[in-house]
XYZ file of C-alpha atoms in Angstrom:
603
model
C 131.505 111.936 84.126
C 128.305 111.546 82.174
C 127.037 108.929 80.605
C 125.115 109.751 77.186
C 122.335 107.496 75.449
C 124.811 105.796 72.962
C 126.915 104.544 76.033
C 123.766 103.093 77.902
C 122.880 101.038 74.173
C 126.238 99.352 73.958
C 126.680 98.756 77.938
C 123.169 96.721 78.239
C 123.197 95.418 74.496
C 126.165 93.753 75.398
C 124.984 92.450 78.497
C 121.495 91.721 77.176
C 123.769 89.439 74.736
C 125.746 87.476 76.712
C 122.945 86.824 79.366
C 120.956 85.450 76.191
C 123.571 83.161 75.494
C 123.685 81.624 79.201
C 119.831 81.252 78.799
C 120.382 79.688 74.998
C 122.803 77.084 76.120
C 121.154 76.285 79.655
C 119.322 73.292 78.401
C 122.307 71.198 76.909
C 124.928 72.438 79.637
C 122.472 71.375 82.351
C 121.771 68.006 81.022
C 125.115 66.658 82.263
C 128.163 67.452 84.420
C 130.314 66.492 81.305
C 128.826 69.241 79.451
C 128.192 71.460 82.371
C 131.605 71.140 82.907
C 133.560 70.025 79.732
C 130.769 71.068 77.172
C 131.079 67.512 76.194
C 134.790 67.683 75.314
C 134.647 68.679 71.705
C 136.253 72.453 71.847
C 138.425 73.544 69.112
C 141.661 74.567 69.719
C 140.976 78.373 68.075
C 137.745 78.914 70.505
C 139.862 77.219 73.488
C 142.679 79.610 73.255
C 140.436 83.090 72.993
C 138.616 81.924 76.275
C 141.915 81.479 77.859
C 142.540 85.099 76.805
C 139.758 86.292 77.643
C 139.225 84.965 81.056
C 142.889 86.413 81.846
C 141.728 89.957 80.879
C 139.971 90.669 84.509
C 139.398 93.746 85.578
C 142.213 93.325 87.679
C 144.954 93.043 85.591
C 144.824 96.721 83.740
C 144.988 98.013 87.601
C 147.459 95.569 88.633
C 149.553 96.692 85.641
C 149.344 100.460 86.522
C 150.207 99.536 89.829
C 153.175 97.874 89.112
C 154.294 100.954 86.711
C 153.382 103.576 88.576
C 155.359 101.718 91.393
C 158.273 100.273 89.845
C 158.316 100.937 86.205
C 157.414 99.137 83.063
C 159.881 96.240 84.552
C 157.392 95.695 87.531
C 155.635 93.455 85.004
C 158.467 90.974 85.249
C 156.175 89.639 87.791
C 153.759 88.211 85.989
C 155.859 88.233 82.352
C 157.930 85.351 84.025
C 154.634 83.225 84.072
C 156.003 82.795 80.248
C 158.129 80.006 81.064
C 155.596 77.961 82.887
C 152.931 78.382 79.854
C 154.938 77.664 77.663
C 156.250 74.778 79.052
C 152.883 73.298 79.766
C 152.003 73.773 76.013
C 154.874 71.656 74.936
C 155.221 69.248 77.467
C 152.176 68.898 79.751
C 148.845 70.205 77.506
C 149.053 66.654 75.032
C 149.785 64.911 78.818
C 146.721 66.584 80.350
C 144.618 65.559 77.604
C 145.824 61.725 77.435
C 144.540 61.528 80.982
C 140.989 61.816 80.074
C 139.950 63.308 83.723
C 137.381 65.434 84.376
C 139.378 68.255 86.689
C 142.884 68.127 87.280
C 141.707 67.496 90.923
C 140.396 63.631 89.603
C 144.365 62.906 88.515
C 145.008 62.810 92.078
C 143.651 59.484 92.295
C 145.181 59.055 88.813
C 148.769 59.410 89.793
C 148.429 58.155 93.174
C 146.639 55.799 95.107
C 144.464 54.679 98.437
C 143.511 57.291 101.300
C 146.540 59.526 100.733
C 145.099 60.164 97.226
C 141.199 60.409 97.668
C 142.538 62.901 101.017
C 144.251 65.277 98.882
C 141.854 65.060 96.091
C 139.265 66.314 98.670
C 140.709 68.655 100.522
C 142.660 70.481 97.835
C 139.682 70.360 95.680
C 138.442 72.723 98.299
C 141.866 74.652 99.255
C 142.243 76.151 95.464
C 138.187 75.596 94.286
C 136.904 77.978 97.274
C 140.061 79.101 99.467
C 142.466 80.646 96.334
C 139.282 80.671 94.054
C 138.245 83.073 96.173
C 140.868 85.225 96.788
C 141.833 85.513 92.745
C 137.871 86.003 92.315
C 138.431 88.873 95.223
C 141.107 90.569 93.399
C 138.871 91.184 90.766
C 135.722 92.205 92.288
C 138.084 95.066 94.059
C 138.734 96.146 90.549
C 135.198 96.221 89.776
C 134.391 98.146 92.976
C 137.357 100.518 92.457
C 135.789 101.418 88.712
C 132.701 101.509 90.039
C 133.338 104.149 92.815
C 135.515 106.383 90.153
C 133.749 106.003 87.121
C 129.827 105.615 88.127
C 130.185 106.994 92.015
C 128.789 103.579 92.848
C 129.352 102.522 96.104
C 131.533 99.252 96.536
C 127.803 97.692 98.073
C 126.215 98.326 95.064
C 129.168 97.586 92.328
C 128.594 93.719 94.229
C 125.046 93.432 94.061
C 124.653 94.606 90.246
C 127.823 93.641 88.577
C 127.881 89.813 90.995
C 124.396 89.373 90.479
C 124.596 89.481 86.811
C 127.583 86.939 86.570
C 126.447 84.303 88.675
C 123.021 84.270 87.139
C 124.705 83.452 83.745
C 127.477 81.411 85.136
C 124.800 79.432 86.673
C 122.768 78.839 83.462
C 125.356 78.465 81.007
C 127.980 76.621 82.450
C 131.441 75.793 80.699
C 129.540 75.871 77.100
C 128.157 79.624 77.721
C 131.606 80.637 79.388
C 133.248 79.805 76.272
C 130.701 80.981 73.432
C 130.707 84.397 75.139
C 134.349 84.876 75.830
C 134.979 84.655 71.935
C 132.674 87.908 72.062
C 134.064 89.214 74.971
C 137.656 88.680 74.049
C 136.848 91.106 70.952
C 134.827 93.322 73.069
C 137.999 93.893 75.583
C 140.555 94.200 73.342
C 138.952 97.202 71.202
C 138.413 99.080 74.408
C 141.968 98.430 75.654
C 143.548 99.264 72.610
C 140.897 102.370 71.806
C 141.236 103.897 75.742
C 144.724 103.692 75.068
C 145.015 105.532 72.004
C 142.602 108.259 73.148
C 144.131 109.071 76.483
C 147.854 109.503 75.322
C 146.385 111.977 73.033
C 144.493 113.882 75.261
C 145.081 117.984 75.337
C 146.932 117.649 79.529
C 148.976 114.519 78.126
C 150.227 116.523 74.746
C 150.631 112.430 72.828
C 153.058 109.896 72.750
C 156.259 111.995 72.209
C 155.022 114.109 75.395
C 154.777 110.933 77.343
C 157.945 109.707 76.589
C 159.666 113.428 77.512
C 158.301 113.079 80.883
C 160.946 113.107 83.435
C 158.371 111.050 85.818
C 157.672 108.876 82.924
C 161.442 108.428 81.798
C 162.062 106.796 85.321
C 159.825 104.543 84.859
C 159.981 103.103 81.043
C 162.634 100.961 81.324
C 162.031 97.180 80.607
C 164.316 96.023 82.502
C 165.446 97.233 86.174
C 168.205 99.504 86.843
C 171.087 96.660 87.444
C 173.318 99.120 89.620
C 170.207 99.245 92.058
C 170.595 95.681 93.247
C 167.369 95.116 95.692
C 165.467 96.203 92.775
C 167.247 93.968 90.449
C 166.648 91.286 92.583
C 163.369 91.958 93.363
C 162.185 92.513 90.258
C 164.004 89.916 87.589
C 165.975 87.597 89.446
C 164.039 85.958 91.779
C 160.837 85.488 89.041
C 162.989 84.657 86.462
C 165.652 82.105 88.551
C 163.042 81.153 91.223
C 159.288 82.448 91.139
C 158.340 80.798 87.569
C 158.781 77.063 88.488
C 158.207 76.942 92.293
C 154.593 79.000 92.874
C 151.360 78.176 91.695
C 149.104 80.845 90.287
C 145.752 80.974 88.791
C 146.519 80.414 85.290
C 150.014 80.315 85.761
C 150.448 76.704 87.520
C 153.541 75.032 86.771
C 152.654 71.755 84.975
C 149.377 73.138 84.114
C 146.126 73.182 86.153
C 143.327 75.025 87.494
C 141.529 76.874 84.387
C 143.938 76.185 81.886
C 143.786 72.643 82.205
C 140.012 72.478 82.534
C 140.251 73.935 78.441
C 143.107 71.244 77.852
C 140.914 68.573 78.960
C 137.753 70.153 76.938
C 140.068 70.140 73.853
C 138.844 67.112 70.921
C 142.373 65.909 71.435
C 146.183 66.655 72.361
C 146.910 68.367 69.422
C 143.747 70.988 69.835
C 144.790 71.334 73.359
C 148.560 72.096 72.332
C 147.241 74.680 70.070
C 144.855 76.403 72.774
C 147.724 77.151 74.993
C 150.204 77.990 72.796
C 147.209 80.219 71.079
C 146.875 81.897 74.531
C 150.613 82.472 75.493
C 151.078 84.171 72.697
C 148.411 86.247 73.016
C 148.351 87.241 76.614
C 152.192 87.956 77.176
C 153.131 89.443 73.127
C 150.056 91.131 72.139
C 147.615 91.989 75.115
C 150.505 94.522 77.658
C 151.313 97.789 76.023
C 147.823 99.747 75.698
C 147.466 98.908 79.312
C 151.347 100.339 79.737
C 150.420 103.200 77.837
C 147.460 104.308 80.052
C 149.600 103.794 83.107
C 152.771 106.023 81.793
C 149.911 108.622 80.793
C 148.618 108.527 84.255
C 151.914 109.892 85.615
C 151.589 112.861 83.676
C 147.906 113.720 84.906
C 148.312 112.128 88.347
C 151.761 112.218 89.099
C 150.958 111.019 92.691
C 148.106 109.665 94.711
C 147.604 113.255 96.244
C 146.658 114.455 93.024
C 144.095 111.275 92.851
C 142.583 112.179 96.204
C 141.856 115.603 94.844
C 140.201 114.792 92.132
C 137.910 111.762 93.327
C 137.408 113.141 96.851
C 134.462 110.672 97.597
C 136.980 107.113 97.055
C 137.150 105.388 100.420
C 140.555 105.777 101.865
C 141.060 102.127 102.379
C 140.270 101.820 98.559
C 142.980 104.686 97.351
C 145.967 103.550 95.869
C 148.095 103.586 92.152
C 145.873 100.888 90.790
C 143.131 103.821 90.489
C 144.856 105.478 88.115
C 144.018 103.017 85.297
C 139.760 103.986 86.359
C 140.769 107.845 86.600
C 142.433 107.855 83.001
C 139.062 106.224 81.852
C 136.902 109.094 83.119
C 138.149 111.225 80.564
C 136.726 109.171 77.586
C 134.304 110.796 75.013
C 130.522 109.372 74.812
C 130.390 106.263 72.331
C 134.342 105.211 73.102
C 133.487 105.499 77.166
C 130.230 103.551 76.535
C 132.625 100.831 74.439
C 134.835 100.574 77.390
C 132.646 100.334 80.034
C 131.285 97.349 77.894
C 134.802 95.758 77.735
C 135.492 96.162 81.382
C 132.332 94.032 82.088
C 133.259 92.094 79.668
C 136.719 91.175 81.385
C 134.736 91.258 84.736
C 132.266 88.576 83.645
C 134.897 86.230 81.732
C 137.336 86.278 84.923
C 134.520 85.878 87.071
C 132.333 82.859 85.175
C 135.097 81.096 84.269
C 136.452 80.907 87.775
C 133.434 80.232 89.299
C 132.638 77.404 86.995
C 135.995 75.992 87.771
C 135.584 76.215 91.326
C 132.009 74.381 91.689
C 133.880 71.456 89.269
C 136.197 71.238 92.195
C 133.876 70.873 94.524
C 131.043 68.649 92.480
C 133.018 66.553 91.051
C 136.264 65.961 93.739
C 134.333 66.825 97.249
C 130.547 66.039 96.718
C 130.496 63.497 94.844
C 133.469 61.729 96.062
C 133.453 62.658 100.165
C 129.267 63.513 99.942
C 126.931 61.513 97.773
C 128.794 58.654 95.713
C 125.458 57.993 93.689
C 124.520 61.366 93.400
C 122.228 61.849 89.918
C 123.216 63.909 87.437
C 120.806 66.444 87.660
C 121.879 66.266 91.258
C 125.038 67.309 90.649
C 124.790 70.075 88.487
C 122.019 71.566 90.497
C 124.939 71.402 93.599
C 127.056 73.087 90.892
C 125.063 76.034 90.230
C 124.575 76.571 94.064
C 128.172 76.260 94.494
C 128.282 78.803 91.742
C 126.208 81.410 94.139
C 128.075 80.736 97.150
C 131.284 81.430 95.806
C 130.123 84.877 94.284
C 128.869 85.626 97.968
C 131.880 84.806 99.501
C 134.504 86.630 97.103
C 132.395 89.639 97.098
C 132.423 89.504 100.852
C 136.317 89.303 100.541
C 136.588 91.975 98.217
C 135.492 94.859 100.203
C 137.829 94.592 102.527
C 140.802 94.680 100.094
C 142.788 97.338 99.419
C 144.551 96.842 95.974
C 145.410 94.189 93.575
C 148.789 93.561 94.080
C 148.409 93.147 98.260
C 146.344 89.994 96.739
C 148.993 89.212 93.502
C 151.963 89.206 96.549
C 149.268 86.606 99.091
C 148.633 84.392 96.380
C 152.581 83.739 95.161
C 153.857 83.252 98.782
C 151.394 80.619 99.553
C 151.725 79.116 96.449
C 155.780 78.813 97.031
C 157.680 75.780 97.126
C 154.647 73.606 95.684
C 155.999 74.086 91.825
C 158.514 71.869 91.492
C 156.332 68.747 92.910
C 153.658 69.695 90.077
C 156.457 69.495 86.866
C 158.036 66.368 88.174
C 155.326 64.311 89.279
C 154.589 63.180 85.644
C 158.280 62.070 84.832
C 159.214 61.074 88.220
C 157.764 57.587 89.617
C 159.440 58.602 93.388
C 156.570 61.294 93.848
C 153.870 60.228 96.315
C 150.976 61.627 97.661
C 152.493 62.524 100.966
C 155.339 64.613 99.128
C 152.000 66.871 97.888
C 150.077 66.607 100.986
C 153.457 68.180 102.479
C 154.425 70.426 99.944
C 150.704 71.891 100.284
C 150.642 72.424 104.228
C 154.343 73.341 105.087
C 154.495 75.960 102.233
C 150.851 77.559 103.215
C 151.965 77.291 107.344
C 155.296 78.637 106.947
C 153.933 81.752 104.385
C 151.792 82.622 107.171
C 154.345 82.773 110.163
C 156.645 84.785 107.720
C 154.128 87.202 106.449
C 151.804 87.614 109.633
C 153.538 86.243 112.531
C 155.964 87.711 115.083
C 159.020 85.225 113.261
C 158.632 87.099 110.189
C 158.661 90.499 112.325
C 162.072 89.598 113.305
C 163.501 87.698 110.371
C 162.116 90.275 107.809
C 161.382 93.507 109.481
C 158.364 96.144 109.042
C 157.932 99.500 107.823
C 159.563 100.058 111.682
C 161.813 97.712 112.469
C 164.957 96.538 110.272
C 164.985 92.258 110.135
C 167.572 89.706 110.195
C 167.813 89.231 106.787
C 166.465 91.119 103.649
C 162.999 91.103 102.365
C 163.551 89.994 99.383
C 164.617 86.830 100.483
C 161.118 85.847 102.162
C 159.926 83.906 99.033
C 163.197 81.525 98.409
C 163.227 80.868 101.809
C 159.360 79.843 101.765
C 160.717 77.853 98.216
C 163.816 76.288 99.760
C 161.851 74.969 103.051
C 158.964 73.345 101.191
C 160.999 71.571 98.549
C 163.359 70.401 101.704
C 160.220 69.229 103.594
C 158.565 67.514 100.424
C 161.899 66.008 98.990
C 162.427 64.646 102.737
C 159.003 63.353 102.719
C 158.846 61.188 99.833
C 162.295 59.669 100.710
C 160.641 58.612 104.342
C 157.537 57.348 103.213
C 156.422 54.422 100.872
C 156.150 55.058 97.127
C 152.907 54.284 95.012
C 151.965 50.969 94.657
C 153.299 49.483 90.973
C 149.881 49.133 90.436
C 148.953 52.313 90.674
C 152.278 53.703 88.772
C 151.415 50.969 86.225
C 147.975 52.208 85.764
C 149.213 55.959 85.568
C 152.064 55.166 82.833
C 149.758 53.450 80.470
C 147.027 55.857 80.071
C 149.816 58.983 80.056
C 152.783 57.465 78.730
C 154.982 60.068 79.871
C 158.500 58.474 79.193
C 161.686 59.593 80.088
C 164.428 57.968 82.401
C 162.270 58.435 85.737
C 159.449 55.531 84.398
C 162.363 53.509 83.103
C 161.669 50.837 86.148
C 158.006 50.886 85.843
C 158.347 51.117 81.481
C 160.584 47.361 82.034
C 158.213 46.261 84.412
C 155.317 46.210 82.350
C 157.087 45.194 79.332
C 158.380 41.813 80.991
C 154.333 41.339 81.563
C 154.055 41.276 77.891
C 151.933 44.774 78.174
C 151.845 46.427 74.816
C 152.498 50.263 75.068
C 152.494 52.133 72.208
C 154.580 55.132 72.502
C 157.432 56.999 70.275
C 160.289 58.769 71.479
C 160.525 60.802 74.359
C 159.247 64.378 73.247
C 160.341 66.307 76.244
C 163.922 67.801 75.221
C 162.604 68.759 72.404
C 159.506 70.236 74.433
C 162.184 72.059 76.520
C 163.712 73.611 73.205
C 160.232 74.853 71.988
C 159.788 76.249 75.300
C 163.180 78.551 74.977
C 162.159 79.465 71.212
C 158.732 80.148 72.216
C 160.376 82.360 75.073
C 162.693 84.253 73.025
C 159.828 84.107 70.251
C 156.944 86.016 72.239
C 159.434 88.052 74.463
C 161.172 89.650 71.048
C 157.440 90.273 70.291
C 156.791 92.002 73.789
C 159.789 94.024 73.520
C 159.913 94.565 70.197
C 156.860 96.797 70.221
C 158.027 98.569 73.325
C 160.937 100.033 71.664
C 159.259 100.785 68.377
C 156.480 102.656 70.581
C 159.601 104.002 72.352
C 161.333 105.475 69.536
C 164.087 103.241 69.609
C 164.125 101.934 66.257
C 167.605 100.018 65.393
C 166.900 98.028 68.734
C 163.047 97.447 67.736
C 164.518 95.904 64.152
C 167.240 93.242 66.111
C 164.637 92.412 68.615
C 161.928 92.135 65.593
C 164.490 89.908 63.594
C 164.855 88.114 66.526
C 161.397 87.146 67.219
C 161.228 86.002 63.416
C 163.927 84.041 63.325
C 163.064 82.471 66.578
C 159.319 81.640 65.363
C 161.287 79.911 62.157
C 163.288 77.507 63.909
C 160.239 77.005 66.677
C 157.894 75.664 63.439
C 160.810 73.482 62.695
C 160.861 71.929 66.000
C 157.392 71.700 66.854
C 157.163 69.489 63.308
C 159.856 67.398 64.847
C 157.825 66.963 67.886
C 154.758 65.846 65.489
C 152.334 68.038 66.705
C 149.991 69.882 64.572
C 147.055 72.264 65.901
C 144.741 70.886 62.936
């Protein structure tokens, strides 16, 4: 593969932009860890929501995509489509919440919601579990994808991918903070999309893939287009749709996926100018991500059956990609290699686009974690600060380090996807109740945390989950599927147990929680009479969250119909494509008449 002039322009013009927008915004971001951070909490809802999109484009996910294809069809995705529900139940219930709190990170409502040592403990320590330990590991996952397009597309090797495409990111993470992050991924949001959608056109129509209507006559490809699993092969079924849609969506916490909210997403809820711009970010993004963002990545992946059927045929044709490093996800790089000059330049540009958004944005998440919940709370209470976001950019370079050391010895994207669910399992529920449920404590979290990380590692690397689950050479006790709801079931047991056995909050502290969030609901109805019989004045309307829980199934059916909808019109299947289309109409009707019921606008 050769790159021409016109590819080298647009590949360093577009980097030469965004690292002049780091250095244009360096000054005001670094004046203060609220900007730094929060870019003074002014953001429009519009800018908000493409940064949440664009962050979520990685590098990663177009491999993790074609890996789930390749491997179990087009209804693979279900493992990540499921993440639906939670989004869309944090923009309805939990974004105007998140805002109303007023923190800085979601790590600060720790000592929000809860109080004394058990609070400031798990504010710490979990500031640094999911701002360097999981920060990491999702940064990781990406930085394999870079490596894995480096080695097929440039012949880099995964040493030098690091070093050029790290060194670049951190040095403009570390200028422009949340501000820059932001700005850019408007650009790079654009960037991405035309190269996704422009790859994807190109390489269905290339001479050894014969276009769409060849595609779709593949007998490799016809196993693998369905949308939803084959429901006579039950493991599969199982695997595939029931667990993430009856089980996965509520009880793990993912990057950007976090039941309740958190992590990234809620660090552009709390930048928002108020609830209703941070209601209108999310929803912004849902839609986006899940309804408009899948099928050119689909596309690529059902073409790459018909020019690599196998990952024989991708050996042969990249001989010099590290064994460790060959696997399905390559197919999505090996499709690219075919681009002509000018589009291949474009999409190079939109990879590193989706590498630097995923990248900056996580590590400017991470050092908030751990400048604003470890050092200045555990470190240096009176810390200036300049202080502080000097600690933040260093933060900034030590995470790049480590995730880049991580990276390279990964072998594909969803070994990583699979690590970061299980460890993540059981802790859901905790998240979506503690804000309408006064019983929650700190030591229900604290537990949920440790027993769900503990007992994902005896099942997945210890000698009990040899026995109860098998291996590749020995049958287990019980099926593999049911690994994750048994990591679900004995975390929620353990953290229900927990906060039954141990004291609740103080009434202070609940007190002090309820008016600044006014949640509502039946769980605050002891705390709600309390404060009223102090003569406390609390100005709040009627509980929005059943009709939060209707938007959420209308916004569901609403961006699904979308999803699908397209499928079967690229599919050929035309009288389904028109119900599903009608559907997804009708649905977004009655969802604008409940959201005005609600009384939330996005302007």
């Amino acid at each position: 593969m050769d790159l021409q002039s016109i590819d080298y322009i647009l590949i360093f013009g577009f980097f030469s932009l965004v690292l002049f927008v780091g250095i244009y915004v360096s000054k005001k971001s670094g004046s203060n860890t609220s900007e730094y951070f929060l870019s003074g909490r002014n953001m429009p809802w519009w800018l908000l929501g493409f940064s949440m999109v664009a962050t979520t484009f990685s590098t990663d996910t177009p491999n993790l995509v074609t890996d789930f294809v390749r491997t179990d069809g087009v209804s693979g995705n279900w493992g990540w489509w499921v993440f639906l529900l939670t989004g869309l139940l944090t923009v309805f219930v939990y974004a105007k919440l998140w805002r109303k709190s007023n923190v800085t990170t979601d790590m600060e409502f720790y000592e929000l919601r809860y109080g004394g040592k058990p609070a400031a403990f798990l504010r710490g320590f979990r500031s640094l579990y999911l701002g360097v330990i999981f920060n990491v590991m999702a940064m990781a996952g990406v930085t394999l994808a870079a490596i894995k397009i480096g080695q097929v597309m440039l012949g880099l090797t995964p040493v030098h991918t690091v070093l050029i495409a790290g060194s670049i990111t951190v040095l403009f993470s570390a200028l422009g903070g949340f501000r820059g992050v932001v700005y850019t991924d408007f650009i790079l949001f654009f960037v991405a999309m035309i190269g996704a959608i422009g790859a994807a056109f190109y390489l269905v129509n290339l001479p050894e893939v014969g276009g769409l209507s060849a595609v779709l006559q593949n007998d490799l490809v016809k196993s693998k287009m369905a949308l939803l699993p084959e429901f006579s092969d039950t493991e599969a079924l199982i695997t595939v749709l029931i667990i993430p849609l009856a089980v996965q969506w509520w009880s793990s916490w993912y990057p950007g996926g976090e039941p309740g909210g958190g992590g990234y997403i809620a660090q552009r809820m709390l930048a928002a100018k108020n609830e209703n711009h941070a209601v209108g970010a999310t929803f912004f993004f849902n839609v986006m991500h899940y309804a408009l963002r899948p099928w050119p990545w689909i596309l690529v992946a059902l073409a790459s059956l018909v020019v690599f059927p196998d990952l024989e045929s991708i050996r042969a044709a990249f001989p010099n990609i590290e064994e460790s490093k060959l696997g399905h996800d390559l197919a999505y790089s090996a499709m690219l290699t075919k681009l002509p000059s000018g589009l291949l330049g474009i999409v190079l540009a939109s990879l590193g686009a989706a590498y630097m958004s995923t990248i900056s944005t996580h590590l400017n998440w991470g050092s908030s974690y751990v400048v604003n919940d470890f050092y200045k709370q555990q470190i240096n209470k009176n810390a200036s600060e300049r202080e502080l976001v000097n600690v933040g950019r260093i933060t900034t370079v030590l995470l790049m380090v480590l995730s880049a050391l991580f990276a390279l010895a990964l072998t594909n994207a969803v070994q990583l996807f699979d690590i970061i669910i299980m460890f993540g399992a059981g802790t859901g529920l905790i998240f979506i109740l503690r804000w309408f449920w006064w019983r929650i404590n700190a030591w229900g979290e604290i537990t949920a945390m440790f027993v769900s990380g503990i007992v994902s590692i005896l099942f997945n690397f210890g000698a009990l989950g040899q026995l109860l689950f098998g291996s590749e050479e020995v049958t287990g006790m019980l099926p593999a599927w049911s690994k994750f709801p048994l990591v679900v079931l004995i975390t929620t047991i353990a953290w229900v147990l927990v906060i039954y056995l141990t004291p609740s909050e103080t009434e202070e502290v609940l007190s002090r929680f309820y008016k600044k969030t006014t949640p509502g609901g039946p769980g605050w109805k002891n705390i709600r009479n309390s404060l009223k019989n102090k003569g406390v004045e609390i100005v709040e309307g009627n509980w929005s969250v059943p009709q939060g829980i209707l938007a959420m199934l209308l916004g569901c059916v609403f961006v699904y119909g979308c999803l699908f909808a397209t499928g079967n019109w690229i599919y050929g299947n035309y009288t389904l494509a028109g119900i599903l289309t009608l559907l997804a109409i009708v649905s977004a009707i009655a969802l604008n008449k409940v959201w005005k019921r609600i009384k939330t606008s996005i302007l």
